[in-house]
mmCIF file of C-alpha atoms in Angstrom:
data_model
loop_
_atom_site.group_PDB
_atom_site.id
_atom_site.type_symbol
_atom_site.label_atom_id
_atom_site.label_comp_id
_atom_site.label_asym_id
_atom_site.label_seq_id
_atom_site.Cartn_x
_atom_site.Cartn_y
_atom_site.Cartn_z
ATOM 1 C CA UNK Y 47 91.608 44.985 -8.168
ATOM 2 C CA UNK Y 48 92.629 41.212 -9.352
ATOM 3 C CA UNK Y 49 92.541 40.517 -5.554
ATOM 4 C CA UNK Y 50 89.125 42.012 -4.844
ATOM 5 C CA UNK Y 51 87.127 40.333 -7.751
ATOM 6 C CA UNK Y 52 88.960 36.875 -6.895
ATOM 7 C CA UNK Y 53 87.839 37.160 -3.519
ATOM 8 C CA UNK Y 54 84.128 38.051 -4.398
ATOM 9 C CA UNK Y 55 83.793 35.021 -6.560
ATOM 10 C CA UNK Y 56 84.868 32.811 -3.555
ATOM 11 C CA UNK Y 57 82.785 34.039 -1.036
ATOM 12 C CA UNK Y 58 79.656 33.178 -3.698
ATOM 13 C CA UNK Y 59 81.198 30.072 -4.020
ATOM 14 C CA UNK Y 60 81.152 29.253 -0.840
ATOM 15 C CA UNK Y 61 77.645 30.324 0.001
ATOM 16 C CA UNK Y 62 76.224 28.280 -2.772
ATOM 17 C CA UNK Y 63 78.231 25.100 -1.145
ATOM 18 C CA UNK Y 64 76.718 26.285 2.032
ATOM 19 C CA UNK Y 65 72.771 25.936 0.918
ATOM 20 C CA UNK Y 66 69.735 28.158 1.435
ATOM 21 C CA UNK Y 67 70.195 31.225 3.405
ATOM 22 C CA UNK Y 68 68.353 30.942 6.243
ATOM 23 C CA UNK Y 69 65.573 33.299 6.723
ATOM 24 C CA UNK Y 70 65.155 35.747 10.160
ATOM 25 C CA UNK Y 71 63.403 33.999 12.884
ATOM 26 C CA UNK Y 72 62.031 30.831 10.706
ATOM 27 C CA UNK Y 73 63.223 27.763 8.309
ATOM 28 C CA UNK Y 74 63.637 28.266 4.798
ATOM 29 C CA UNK Y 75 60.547 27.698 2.580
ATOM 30 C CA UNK Y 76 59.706 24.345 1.296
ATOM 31 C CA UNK Y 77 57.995 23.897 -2.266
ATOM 32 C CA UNK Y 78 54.894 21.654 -2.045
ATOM 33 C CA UNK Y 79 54.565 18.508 -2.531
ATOM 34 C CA UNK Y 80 53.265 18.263 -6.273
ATOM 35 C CA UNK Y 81 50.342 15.838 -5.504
ATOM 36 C CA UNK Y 82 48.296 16.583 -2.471
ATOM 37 C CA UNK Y 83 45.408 14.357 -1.795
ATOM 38 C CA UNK Y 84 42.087 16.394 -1.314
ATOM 39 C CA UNK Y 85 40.313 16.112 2.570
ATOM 40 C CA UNK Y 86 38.300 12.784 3.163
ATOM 41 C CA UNK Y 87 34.737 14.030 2.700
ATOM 42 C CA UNK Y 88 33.063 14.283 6.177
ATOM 43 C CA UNK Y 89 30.546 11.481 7.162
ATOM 44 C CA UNK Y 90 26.993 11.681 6.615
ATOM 45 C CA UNK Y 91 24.584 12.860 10.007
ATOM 46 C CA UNK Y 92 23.428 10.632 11.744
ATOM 47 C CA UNK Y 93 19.332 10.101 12.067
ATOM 48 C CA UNK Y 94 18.083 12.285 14.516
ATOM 49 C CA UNK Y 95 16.729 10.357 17.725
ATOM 50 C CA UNK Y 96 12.809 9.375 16.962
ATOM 51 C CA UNK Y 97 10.250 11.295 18.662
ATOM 52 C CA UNK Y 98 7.976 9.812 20.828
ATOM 53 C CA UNK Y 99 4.925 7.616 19.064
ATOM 54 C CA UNK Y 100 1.276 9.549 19.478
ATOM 55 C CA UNK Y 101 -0.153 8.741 22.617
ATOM 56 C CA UNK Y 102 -3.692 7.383 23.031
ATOM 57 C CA UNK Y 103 -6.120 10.001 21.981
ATOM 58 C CA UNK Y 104 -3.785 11.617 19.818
ATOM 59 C CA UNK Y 105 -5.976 12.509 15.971
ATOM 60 C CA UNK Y 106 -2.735 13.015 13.725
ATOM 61 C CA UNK Y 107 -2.609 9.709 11.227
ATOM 62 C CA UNK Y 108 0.378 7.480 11.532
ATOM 63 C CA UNK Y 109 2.517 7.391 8.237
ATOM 64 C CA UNK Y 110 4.924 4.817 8.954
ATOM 65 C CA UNK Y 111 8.053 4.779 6.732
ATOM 66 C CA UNK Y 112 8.327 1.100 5.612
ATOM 67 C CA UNK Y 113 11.071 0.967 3.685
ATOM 68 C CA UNK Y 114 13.701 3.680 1.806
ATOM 69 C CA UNK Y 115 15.383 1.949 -1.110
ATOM 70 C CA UNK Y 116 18.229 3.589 -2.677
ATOM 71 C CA UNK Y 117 19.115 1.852 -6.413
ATOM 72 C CA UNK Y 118 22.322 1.831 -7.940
ATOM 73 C CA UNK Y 119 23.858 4.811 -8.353
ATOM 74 C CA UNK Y 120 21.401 6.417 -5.016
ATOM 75 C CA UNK Y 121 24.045 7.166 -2.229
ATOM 76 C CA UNK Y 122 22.478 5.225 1.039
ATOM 77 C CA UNK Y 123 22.195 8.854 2.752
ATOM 78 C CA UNK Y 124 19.899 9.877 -0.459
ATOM 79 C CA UNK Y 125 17.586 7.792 2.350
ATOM 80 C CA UNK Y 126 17.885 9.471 5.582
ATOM 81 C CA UNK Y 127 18.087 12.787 3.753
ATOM 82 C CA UNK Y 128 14.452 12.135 2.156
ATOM 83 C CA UNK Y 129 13.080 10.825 5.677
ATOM 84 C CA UNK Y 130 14.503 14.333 7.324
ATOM 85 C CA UNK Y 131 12.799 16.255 4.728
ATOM 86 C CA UNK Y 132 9.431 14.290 4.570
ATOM 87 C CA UNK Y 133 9.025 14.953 8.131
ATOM 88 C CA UNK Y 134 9.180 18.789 7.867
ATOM 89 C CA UNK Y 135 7.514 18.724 4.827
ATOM 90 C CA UNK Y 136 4.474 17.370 5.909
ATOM 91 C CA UNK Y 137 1.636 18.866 8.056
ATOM 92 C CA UNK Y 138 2.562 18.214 11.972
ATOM 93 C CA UNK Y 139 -1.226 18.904 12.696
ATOM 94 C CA UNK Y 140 -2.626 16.141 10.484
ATOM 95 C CA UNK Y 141 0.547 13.484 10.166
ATOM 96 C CA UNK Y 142 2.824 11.981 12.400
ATOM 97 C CA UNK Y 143 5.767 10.522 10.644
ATOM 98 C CA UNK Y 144 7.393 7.829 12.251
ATOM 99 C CA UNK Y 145 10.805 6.765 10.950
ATOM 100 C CA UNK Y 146 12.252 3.773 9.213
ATOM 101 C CA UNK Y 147 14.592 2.423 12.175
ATOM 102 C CA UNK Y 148 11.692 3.596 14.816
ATOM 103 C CA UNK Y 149 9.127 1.526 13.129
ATOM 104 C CA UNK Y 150 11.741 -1.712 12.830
ATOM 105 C CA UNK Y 151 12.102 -1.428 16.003
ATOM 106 C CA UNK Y 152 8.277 -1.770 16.981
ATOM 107 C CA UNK Y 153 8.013 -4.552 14.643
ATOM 108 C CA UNK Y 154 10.844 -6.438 16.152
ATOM 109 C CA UNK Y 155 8.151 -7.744 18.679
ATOM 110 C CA UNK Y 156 5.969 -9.209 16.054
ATOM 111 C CA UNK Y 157 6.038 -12.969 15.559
ATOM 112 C CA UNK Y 158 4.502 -12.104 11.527
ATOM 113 C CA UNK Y 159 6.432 -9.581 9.927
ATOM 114 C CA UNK Y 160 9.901 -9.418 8.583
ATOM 115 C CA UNK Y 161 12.344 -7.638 6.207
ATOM 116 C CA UNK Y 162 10.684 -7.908 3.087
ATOM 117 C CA UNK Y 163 7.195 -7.486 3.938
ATOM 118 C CA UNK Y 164 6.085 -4.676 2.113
ATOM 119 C CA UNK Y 165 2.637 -5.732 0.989
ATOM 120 C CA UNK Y 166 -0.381 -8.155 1.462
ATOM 121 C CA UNK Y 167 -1.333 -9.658 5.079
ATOM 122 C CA UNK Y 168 1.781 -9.426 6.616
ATOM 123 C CA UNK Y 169 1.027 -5.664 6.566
ATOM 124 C CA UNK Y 170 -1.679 -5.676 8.771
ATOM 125 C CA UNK Y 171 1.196 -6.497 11.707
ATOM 126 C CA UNK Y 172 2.039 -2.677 11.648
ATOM 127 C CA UNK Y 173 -1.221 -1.248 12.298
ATOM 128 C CA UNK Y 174 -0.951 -3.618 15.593
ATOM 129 C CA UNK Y 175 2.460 -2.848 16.515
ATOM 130 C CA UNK Y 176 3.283 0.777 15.362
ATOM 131 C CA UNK Y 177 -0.566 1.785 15.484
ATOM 132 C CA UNK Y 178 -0.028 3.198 11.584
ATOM 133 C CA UNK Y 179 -2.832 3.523 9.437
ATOM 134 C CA UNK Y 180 -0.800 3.876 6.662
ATOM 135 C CA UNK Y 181 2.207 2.978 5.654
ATOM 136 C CA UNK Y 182 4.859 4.590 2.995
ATOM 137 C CA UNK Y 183 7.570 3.021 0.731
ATOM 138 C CA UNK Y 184 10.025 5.145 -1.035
ATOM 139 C CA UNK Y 185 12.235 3.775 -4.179
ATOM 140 C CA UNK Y 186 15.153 5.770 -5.914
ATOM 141 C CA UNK Y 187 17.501 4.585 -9.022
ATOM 142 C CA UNK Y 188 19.258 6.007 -11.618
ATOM 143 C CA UNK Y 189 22.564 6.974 -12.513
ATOM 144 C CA UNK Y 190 24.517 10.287 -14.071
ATOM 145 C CA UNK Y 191 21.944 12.659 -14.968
ATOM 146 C CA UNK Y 192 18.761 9.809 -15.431
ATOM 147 C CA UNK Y 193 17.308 9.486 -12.052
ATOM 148 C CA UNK Y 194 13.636 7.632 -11.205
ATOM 149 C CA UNK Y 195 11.423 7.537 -7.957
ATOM 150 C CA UNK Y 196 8.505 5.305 -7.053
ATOM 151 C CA UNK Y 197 6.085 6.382 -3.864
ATOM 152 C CA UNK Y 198 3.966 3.943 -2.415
ATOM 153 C CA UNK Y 199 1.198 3.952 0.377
ATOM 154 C CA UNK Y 200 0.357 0.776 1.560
ATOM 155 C CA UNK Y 201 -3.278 0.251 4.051
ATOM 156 C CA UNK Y 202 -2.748 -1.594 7.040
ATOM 157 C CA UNK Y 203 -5.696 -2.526 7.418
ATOM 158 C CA UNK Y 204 -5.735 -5.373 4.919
ATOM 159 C CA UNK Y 205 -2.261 -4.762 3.200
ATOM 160 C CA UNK Y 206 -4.092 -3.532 -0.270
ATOM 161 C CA UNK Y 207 -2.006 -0.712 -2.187
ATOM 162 C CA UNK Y 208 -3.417 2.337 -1.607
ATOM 163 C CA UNK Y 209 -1.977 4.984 -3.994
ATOM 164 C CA UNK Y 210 1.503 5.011 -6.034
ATOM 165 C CA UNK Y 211 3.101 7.939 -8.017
ATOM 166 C CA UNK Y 212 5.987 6.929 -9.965
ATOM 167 C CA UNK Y 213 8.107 9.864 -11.568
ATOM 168 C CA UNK Y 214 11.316 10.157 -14.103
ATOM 169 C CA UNK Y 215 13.527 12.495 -15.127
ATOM 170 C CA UNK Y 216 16.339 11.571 -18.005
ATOM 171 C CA UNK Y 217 18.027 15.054 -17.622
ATOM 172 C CA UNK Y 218 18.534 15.853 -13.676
ATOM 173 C CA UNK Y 219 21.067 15.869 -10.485
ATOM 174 C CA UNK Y 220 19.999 13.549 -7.551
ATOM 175 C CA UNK Y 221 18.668 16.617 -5.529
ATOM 176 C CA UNK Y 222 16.264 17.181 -8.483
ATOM 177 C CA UNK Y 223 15.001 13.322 -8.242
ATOM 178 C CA UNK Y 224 14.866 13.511 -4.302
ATOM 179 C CA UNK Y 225 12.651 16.809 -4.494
ATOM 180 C CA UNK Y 226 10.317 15.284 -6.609
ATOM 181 C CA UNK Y 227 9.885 12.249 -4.478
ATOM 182 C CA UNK Y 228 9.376 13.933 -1.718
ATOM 183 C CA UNK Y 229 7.072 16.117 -3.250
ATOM 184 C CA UNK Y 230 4.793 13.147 -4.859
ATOM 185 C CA UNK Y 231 4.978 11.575 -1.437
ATOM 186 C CA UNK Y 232 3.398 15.038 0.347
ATOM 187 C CA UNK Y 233 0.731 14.566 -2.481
ATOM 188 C CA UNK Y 234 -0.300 10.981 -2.041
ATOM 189 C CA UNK Y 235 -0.286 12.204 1.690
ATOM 190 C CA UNK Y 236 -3.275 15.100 0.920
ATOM 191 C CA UNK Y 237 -5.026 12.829 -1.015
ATOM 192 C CA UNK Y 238 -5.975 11.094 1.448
ATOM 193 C CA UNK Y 239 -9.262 10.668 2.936
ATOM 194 C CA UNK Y 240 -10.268 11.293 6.311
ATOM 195 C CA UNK Y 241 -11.886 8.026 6.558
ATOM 196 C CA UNK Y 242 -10.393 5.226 4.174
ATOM 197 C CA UNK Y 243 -13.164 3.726 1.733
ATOM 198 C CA UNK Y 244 -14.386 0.203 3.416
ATOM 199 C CA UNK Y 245 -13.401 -2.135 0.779
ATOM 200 C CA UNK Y 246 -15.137 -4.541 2.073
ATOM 201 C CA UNK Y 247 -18.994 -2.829 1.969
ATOM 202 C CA UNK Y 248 -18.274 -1.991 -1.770
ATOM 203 C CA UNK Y 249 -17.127 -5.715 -2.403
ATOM 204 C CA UNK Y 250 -20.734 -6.964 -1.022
ATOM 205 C CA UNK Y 251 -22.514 -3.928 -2.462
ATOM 206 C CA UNK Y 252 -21.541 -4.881 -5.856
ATOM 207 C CA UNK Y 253 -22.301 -8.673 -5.309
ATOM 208 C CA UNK Y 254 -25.645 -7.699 -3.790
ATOM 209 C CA UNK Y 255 -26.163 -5.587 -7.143
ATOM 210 C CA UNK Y 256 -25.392 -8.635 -9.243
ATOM 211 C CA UNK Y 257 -27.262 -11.270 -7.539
ATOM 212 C CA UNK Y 258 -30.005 -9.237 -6.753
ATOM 213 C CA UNK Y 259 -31.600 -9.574 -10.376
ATOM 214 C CA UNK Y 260 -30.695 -13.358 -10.332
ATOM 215 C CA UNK Y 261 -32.488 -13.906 -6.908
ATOM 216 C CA UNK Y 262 -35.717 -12.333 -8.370
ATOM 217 C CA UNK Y 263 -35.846 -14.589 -11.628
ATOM 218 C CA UNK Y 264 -34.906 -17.876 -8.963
ATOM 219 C CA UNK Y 265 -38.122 -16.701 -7.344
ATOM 220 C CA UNK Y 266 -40.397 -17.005 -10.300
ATOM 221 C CA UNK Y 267 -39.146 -20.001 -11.387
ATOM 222 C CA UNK Y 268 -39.660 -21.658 -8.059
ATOM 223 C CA UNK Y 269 -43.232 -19.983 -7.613
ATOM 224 C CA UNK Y 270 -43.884 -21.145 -10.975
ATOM 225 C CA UNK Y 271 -42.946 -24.252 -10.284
ATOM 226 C CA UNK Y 272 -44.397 -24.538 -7.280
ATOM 227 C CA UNK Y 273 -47.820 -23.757 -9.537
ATOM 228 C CA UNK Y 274 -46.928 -26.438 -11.909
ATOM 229 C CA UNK Y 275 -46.177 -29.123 -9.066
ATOM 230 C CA UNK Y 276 -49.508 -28.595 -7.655
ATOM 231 C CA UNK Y 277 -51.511 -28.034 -10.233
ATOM 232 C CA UNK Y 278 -49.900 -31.538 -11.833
ATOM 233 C CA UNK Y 279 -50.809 -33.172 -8.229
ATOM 234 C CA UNK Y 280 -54.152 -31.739 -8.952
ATOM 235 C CA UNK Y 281 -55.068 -33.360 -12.272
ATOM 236 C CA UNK Y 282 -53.384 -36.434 -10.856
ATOM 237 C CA UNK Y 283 -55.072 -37.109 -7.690
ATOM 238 C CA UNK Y 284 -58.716 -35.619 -9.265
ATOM 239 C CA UNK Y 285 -58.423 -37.587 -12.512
ATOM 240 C CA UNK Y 286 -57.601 -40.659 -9.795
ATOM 241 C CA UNK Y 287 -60.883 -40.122 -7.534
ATOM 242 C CA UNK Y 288 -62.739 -39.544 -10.330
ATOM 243 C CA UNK Y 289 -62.081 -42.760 -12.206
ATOM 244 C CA UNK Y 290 -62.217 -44.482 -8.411
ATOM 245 C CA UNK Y 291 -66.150 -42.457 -8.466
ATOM 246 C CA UNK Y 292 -66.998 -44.248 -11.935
ATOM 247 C CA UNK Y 293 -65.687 -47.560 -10.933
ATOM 248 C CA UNK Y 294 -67.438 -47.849 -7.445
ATOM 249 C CA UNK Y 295 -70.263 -46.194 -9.601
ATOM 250 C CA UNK Y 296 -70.405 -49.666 -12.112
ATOM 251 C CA UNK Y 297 -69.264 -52.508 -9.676
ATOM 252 C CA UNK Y 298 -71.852 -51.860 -6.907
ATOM 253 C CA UNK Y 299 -75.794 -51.969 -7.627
ATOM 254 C CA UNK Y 300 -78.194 -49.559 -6.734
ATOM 255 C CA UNK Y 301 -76.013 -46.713 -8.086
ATOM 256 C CA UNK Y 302 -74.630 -45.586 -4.859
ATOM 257 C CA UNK Y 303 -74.800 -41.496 -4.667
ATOM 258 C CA UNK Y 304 -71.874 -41.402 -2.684
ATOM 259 C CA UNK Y 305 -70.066 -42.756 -5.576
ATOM 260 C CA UNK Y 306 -71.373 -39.845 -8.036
ATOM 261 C CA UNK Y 307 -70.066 -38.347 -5.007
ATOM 262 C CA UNK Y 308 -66.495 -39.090 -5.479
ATOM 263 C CA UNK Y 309 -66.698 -39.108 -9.228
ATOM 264 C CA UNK Y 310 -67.906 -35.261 -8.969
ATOM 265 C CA UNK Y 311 -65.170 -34.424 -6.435
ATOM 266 C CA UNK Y 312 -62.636 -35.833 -8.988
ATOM 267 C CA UNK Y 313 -63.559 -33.731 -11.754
ATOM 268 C CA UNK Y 314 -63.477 -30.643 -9.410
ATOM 269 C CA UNK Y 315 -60.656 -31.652 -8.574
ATOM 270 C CA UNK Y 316 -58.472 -32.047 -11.916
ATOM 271 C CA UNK Y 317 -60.444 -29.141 -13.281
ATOM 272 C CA UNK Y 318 -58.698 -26.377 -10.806
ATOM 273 C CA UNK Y 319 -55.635 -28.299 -11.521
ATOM 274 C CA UNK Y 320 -55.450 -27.815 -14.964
ATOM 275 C CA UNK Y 321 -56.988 -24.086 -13.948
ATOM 276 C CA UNK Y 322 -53.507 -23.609 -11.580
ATOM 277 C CA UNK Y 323 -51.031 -24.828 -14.497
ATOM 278 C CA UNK Y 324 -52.984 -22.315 -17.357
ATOM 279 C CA UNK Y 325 -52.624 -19.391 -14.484
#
């Protein structure tokens, strides 16, 4: 029985000195490591191709995105996200939305615009190169849970801002802060009139309603002093014949009548003078 036990506690031995048993068919089970880094996070898609620019004829408006600017703490794909989103947002019948790297590249071939452009004359390049009538700029910031927007439509007609909505939110994610971006953008969008007001005829309407008054009062000053002028010239030139009438009148004998003559036509003549200046 010694024997038996002795023997037992050997054969244990040995298969502890011997390592894991081996299991049927496969290797024997490895613990994990304790620290396993978590899968790199897969890239962000890539912009879809741009669709063909409205041919001639075509009645949708051009909304040409100008510019996406993502603050700090605004992921750079917070932009292509919002530009995906704005385009199926917005009514395909009414708006064509051309995309930021679409309309860069149109503007490559102008000689007056560059990065940075995002208002005044330089503006009006776009509505000759990408055939916009409007175009839209797009700013996000913010940080943790305080997130801001600004939407801005831009004519390209003259460069003049259009319409801005500006929005924030102290307590919201990012997807919160895009939503409501886009959504101001869609609204700006509907506001819009059909035909855009002609700055230009309300700049000379309003000068035409001030000067208009002015112009009247220059008018009766110069009439009256037209008045004054001639009746002044009057007085002058009849008070002048008429003293010429009295002094022909005394140097020459026989009283001349053409003399009384004069002298009569002189007093006529200062007497509707001083007749224009009363009136």
């Amino acid at each position: 029985m010694r024997s038996v036990v002795i023997f037992g506690a050997l054969l244990v031995a040995s298969s502890a000195l011997a390592g894991p048993t081996k299991r049927p068919g496969g290797k024997p089970k490895d613990s994990p490591p304790a620290d396993v880094a978590p899968p790199p996070a897969p890239p962000p898609p890539p912009e879809p191709p741009p669709k063909p620019m409205p041919k001639a004829g075509d009645k949708r408006r051009i909304v040409a995105i100008l510019d996406v600017r993502a603050g700090e703490g605004v992921p750079n794909e917070v932009g292509q996200q919002f530009q995906r989103d704005l385009d199926q947002m917005a009514d395909p019948q009414h708006y064509f939305i051309a995309p930021r790297s679409r309309v860069h590249e149109l503007m490559i071939n102008s000689t007056k615009w560059t990065d940075g452009c995002v208002i005044g004359p330089c503006i009006m390049e776009m509505k000759a190169q990408a055939k916009a009538d409007v175009a839209l700029i797009a700013a996000l910031s913010g940080s943790g849970t305080s997130f801001g927007s600004v939407i801005t439509l831009v004519r390209t007609d003259n460069g003049h801002v259009l319409s801005q909505e500006s929005a924030r939110c102290d307590v919201c994610t990012l997807n919160e802060a895009l939503a409501t971006a886009e959504r101001a953008s869609i609204k700006l969008l509907d506001a819009l009139p059909q035909q855009l007001p002609d700055e230009e005829a309300g700049h000379r309407a309003a000068i035409v309603a001030a000067t208009t008054p002015l112009e009247g009062k220059i008018a009766t000053l110069e009439q009256h002093r037209h008045h004054r002028t001639a009746g002044t010239t009057m007085i002058v030139v009849g008070l002048a014949a008429l003293a010429a009438g009295i002094a022909i009148y005394d140097a020459e004998s026989g009283k001349p009548g053409y003399a009384i003559g004069i002298t009569g036509a002189g007093a006529a003549f200062a007497t509707a003078g001083v007749i224009v200046l009363t009136f």
